[in-house]
CSV table of C-alpha atoms in Angstrom, one decimal:
chain,number,residue,atom,x,y,z
J,118,MET,CA,20.4,25.3,12.8
J,119,PRO,CA,22.5,23.5,10.4
J,120,ASP,CA,21.5,19.8,9.9
J,121,PRO,CA,23.5,16.8,11.4
J,122,ALA,CA,24.7,15.8,8.4
J,123,ARG,CA,26.6,18.6,7.5
J,124,ARG,CA,27.8,19.3,11.6
J,125,ARG,CA,29.2,15.3,10.7
J,126,ILE,CA,30.9,16.6,7.7
J,127,VAL,CA,32.3,19.7,9.7
J,128,ALA,CA,33.7,17.9,12.6
J,129,ALA,CA,35.5,15.3,10.8
J,130,ALA,CA,37.0,18.2,8.7
J,131,ALA,CA,38.4,19.6,11.5
J,132,ALA,CA,39.2,16.3,13.1
J,133,ALA,CA,41.2,15.3,10.4
J,134,GLY,CA,42.7,18.8,10.2
J,135,GLY,CA,43.9,18.6,13.5
J,136,LEU,CA,45.4,14.9,13.3
J,137,ALA,CA,47.2,16.2,10.3
J,138,LEU,CA,48.6,19.1,12.6
J,139,ALA,CA,49.4,16.5,15.4
J,140,GLY,CA,51.3,14.4,13.4
J,141,TRP,CA,53.7,17.2,11.8
J,142,THR,CA,54.0,18.5,15.3
J,143,ARG,CA,55.2,15.0,15.8
J,144,ALA,CA,57.7,14.7,13.2
J,145,ALA,CA,59.0,18.1,13.9
J,146,ARG,CA,59.5,17.1,17.5
J,147,ALA,CA,60.9,13.6,17.1
J,148,GLU,CA,64.0,13.3,20.2
J,149,ASP,CA,66.1,12.0,17.5
J,150,ALA,CA,65.1,12.6,14.2
J,151,PRO,CA,67.3,10.0,11.8
J,152,PHE,CA,69.7,10.5,9.1
J,153,GLU,CA,68.7,9.9,5.8
J,154,ARG,CA,70.0,10.2,2.4
J,155,ALA,CA,69.7,13.5,0.8
J,156,THR,CA,66.9,13.6,-2.1
J,157,ARG,CA,69.1,16.1,-3.7
J,158,GLN,CA,72.6,16.8,-4.4
J,159,THR,CA,73.0,20.7,-5.1
J,160,LEU,CA,71.4,23.4,-3.6
J,161,ALA,CA,69.6,26.0,-5.6
J,162,PRO,CA,70.8,29.8,-5.0
J,163,VAL,CA,69.2,32.1,-2.6
J,164,PRO,CA,70.2,35.1,-1.0
J,165,LEU,CA,72.0,34.8,2.1
J,166,THR,CA,73.5,37.6,5.2
J,167,ASP,CA,75.3,37.0,8.5
J,168,MET,CA,73.6,38.7,11.1
J,169,ASP,CA,75.6,42.2,9.9
J,170,GLY,CA,73.8,42.2,7.2
J,171,ALA,CA,76.5,41.4,4.7
J,172,ALA,CA,76.1,38.8,2.2
J,173,VAL,CA,77.1,34.8,2.7
J,174,ALA,CA,77.6,31.5,-0.1
J,175,LEU,CA,77.2,28.0,0.8
J,176,GLU,CA,80.8,27.7,-1.6
J,177,SER,CA,82.5,29.8,1.6
J,178,LEU,CA,81.7,26.7,3.5
J,179,ARG,CA,83.5,24.3,1.1
J,180,GLY,CA,86.8,22.3,2.2
J,181,ARG,CA,85.5,20.9,5.1
J,182,PRO,CA,82.1,19.1,6.1
J,183,ALA,CA,79.3,21.4,7.3
J,184,LEU,CA,75.7,21.0,8.8
J,185,VAL,CA,73.0,23.3,7.3
J,186,ASN,CA,70.6,23.8,9.9
J,187,LEU,CA,67.3,25.6,8.9
J,188,TRP,CA,65.3,27.0,12.0
J,189,ALA,CA,63.0,29.7,12.9
J,190,THR,CA,62.9,31.1,16.7
J,191,TRP,CA,59.1,30.6,17.1
J,192,CYS,CA,59.7,26.8,16.5
J,193,GLU,CA,60.0,25.1,19.8
J,194,PRO,CA,62.1,21.9,18.3
J,195,CYS,CA,64.4,24.3,17.1
J,196,ARG,CA,64.8,26.3,20.0
J,197,ALA,CA,65.4,23.0,21.8
J,198,GLU,CA,68.1,21.7,19.2
J,199,MET,CA,70.0,24.7,19.3
J,200,PRO,CA,72.5,24.4,22.4
J,201,SER,CA,73.0,20.9,21.1
J,202,LEU,CA,74.4,22.5,18.0
J,203,ASP,CA,76.3,25.3,19.5
J,204,ALA,CA,78.4,22.5,21.4
J,205,LEU,CA,78.8,20.3,18.1
J,206,GLN,CA,80.6,23.8,17.1
J,207,ALA,CA,82.4,24.1,19.9
J,208,VAL,CA,84.2,20.8,20.2
J,209,SER,CA,84.1,19.7,16.2
J,210,ASP,CA,85.2,22.8,14.8
J,211,ASP,CA,87.9,21.6,12.9
J,212,GLU,CA,86.0,18.7,11.3
J,213,VAL,CA,82.5,20.6,10.4
J,214,ARG,CA,81.3,24.2,10.1
J,215,VAL,CA,78.1,24.4,12.0
J,216,VAL,CA,75.4,27.4,10.3
J,217,ALA,CA,72.2,27.9,11.9
J,218,LEU,CA,69.8,29.4,8.5
J,219,ASN,CA,67.5,31.2,10.2
J,220,VAL,CA,64.2,31.4,7.7
J,221,GLY,CA,62.7,34.5,7.1
J,222,GLU,CA,63.2,36.3,10.7
J,223,SER,CA,64.2,40.0,11.2
J,224,PRO,CA,67.9,40.0,12.7
J,225,ASP,CA,67.0,41.7,16.1
J,226,ARG,CA,64.4,38.9,16.4
J,227,ILE,CA,67.4,36.8,16.1
J,228,ARG,CA,69.9,38.5,18.4
J,229,ARG,CA,67.4,39.0,20.9
J,230,PHE,CA,67.3,34.9,21.2
J,231,VAL,CA,70.7,34.3,20.4
J,232,GLN,CA,71.9,36.5,23.3
J,233,GLN,CA,69.4,35.4,25.5
J,234,SER,CA,70.3,31.6,24.9
J,235,GLY,CA,74.3,32.7,25.1
J,236,LEU,CA,74.8,30.6,21.9
J,237,ALA,CA,78.1,31.6,19.7
J,238,VAL,CA,77.0,29.2,16.8
J,239,THR,CA,77.3,31.1,13.3
J,240,VAL,CA,73.9,32.5,12.1
J,241,TRP,CA,72.9,33.7,9.2
J,242,ARG,CA,69.5,34.4,7.7
J,243,ALA,CA,67.4,33.2,4.4
J,244,PRO,CA,64.2,34.4,3.1
J,245,SER,CA,61.2,32.1,3.8
J,246,SER,CA,61.3,31.5,0.1
J,247,VAL,CA,64.4,28.8,0.8
J,248,LEU,CA,61.9,26.5,2.1
J,249,LYS,CA,60.3,26.2,-1.4
J,250,THR,CA,63.7,26.6,-3.4
J,251,TRP,CA,64.7,24.1,-1.2
J,252,GLY,CA,62.3,21.6,-0.7
J,253,VAL,CA,62.7,21.6,2.7
J,254,ARG,CA,58.8,21.1,4.6
J,255,ILE,CA,59.5,20.9,8.5
J,256,LEU,CA,61.3,22.9,10.7
J,257,PRO,CA,63.7,22.4,11.8
J,258,THR,CA,65.5,20.8,9.3
J,259,THR,CA,69.3,19.9,9.1
J,260,LEU,CA,71.5,19.8,5.7
J,261,LEU,CA,74.8,17.6,5.7
J,262,LEU,CA,77.0,18.7,3.1
J,263,ASP,CA,80.7,17.0,2.2
J,264,ALA,CA,83.8,19.1,1.8
J,265,GLN,CA,82.9,20.2,-1.8
J,266,GLY,CA,79.0,21.4,-0.9
J,267,ARG,CA,77.0,18.5,-1.8
J,268,VAL,CA,74.3,17.6,0.1
J,269,ARG,CA,74.6,14.0,0.9
J,270,LEU,CA,72.5,13.6,4.7
J,271,GLN,CA,69.3,15.3,5.6
J,272,VAL,CA,67.8,15.3,9.1
J,273,THR,CA,63.9,16.7,9.4
J,274,GLY,CA,63.2,17.3,12.8
J,275,ALA,CA,65.2,18.0,15.9
J,276,ARG,CA,68.0,15.7,17.4
J,277,ASP,CA,70.3,15.7,20.0
J,278,TRP,CA,73.6,16.2,18.1
J,279,SER,CA,76.2,15.1,20.7
J,280,ASP,CA,75.5,11.3,20.0
J,281,THR,CA,77.1,8.6,18.4
J,282,ALA,CA,75.5,8.9,15.3
J,283,THR,CA,76.5,12.1,14.4
J,284,ARG,CA,80.2,11.5,14.9
J,285,GLU,CA,79.4,9.0,12.4
J,286,ALA,CA,77.4,11.3,9.9
J,287,ILE,CA,80.2,13.7,10.0
J,288,ALA,CA,82.7,11.0,9.5
J,289,SER,CA,80.8,9.5,6.1
J,290,LEU,CA,81.1,13.3,4.9
J,291,ARG,CA,85.0,13.7,5.2
J,292,ALA,CA,84.6,9.7,3.2
J,293,PRO,CA,84.9,9.6,-0.6
J,294,ARG,CA,81.7,9.3,-2.1
J,295,GLY,CA,81.3,5.4,-2.7
J,296,ARG,CA,81.6,4.5,1.2
J,297,THR,CA,78.6,6.3,2.6
């Protein structure tokens, strides 16, 4: 039987790990994750594909603002915000392009989720390495790009994309750089 001191150390380590996990989950499940200024303006190239396996490029989003939402089907906050992103695309198609960028999952798994959910949002795929390459630590994370393809804002965690703050953020992406 281990000594009491060792049991206390193991219990403390387990508790710390549990608190860290709880904090990560709470951050990822935030009701209305805030818009934050992006820590980077450009995104390093990574191989992206559409759902048919054809190569796509972030550059194709230039010309109007875009929201690139990094997500996975196993991520509950990601799943919860998908209908909101889908609705945003439906009502703002001329103003902003919405891309749901799935991270590291198979096309079959993604297709099943999209079909079961009845989503119409544009879905692209990226390898899991995109998280490290782009410095993303939590899913969902949404990057808001201006019409020139520069990352201007980001949201770490889930949010309701139908609110006034979203409309204001999209408007700020169309504004000249010095006005945000």
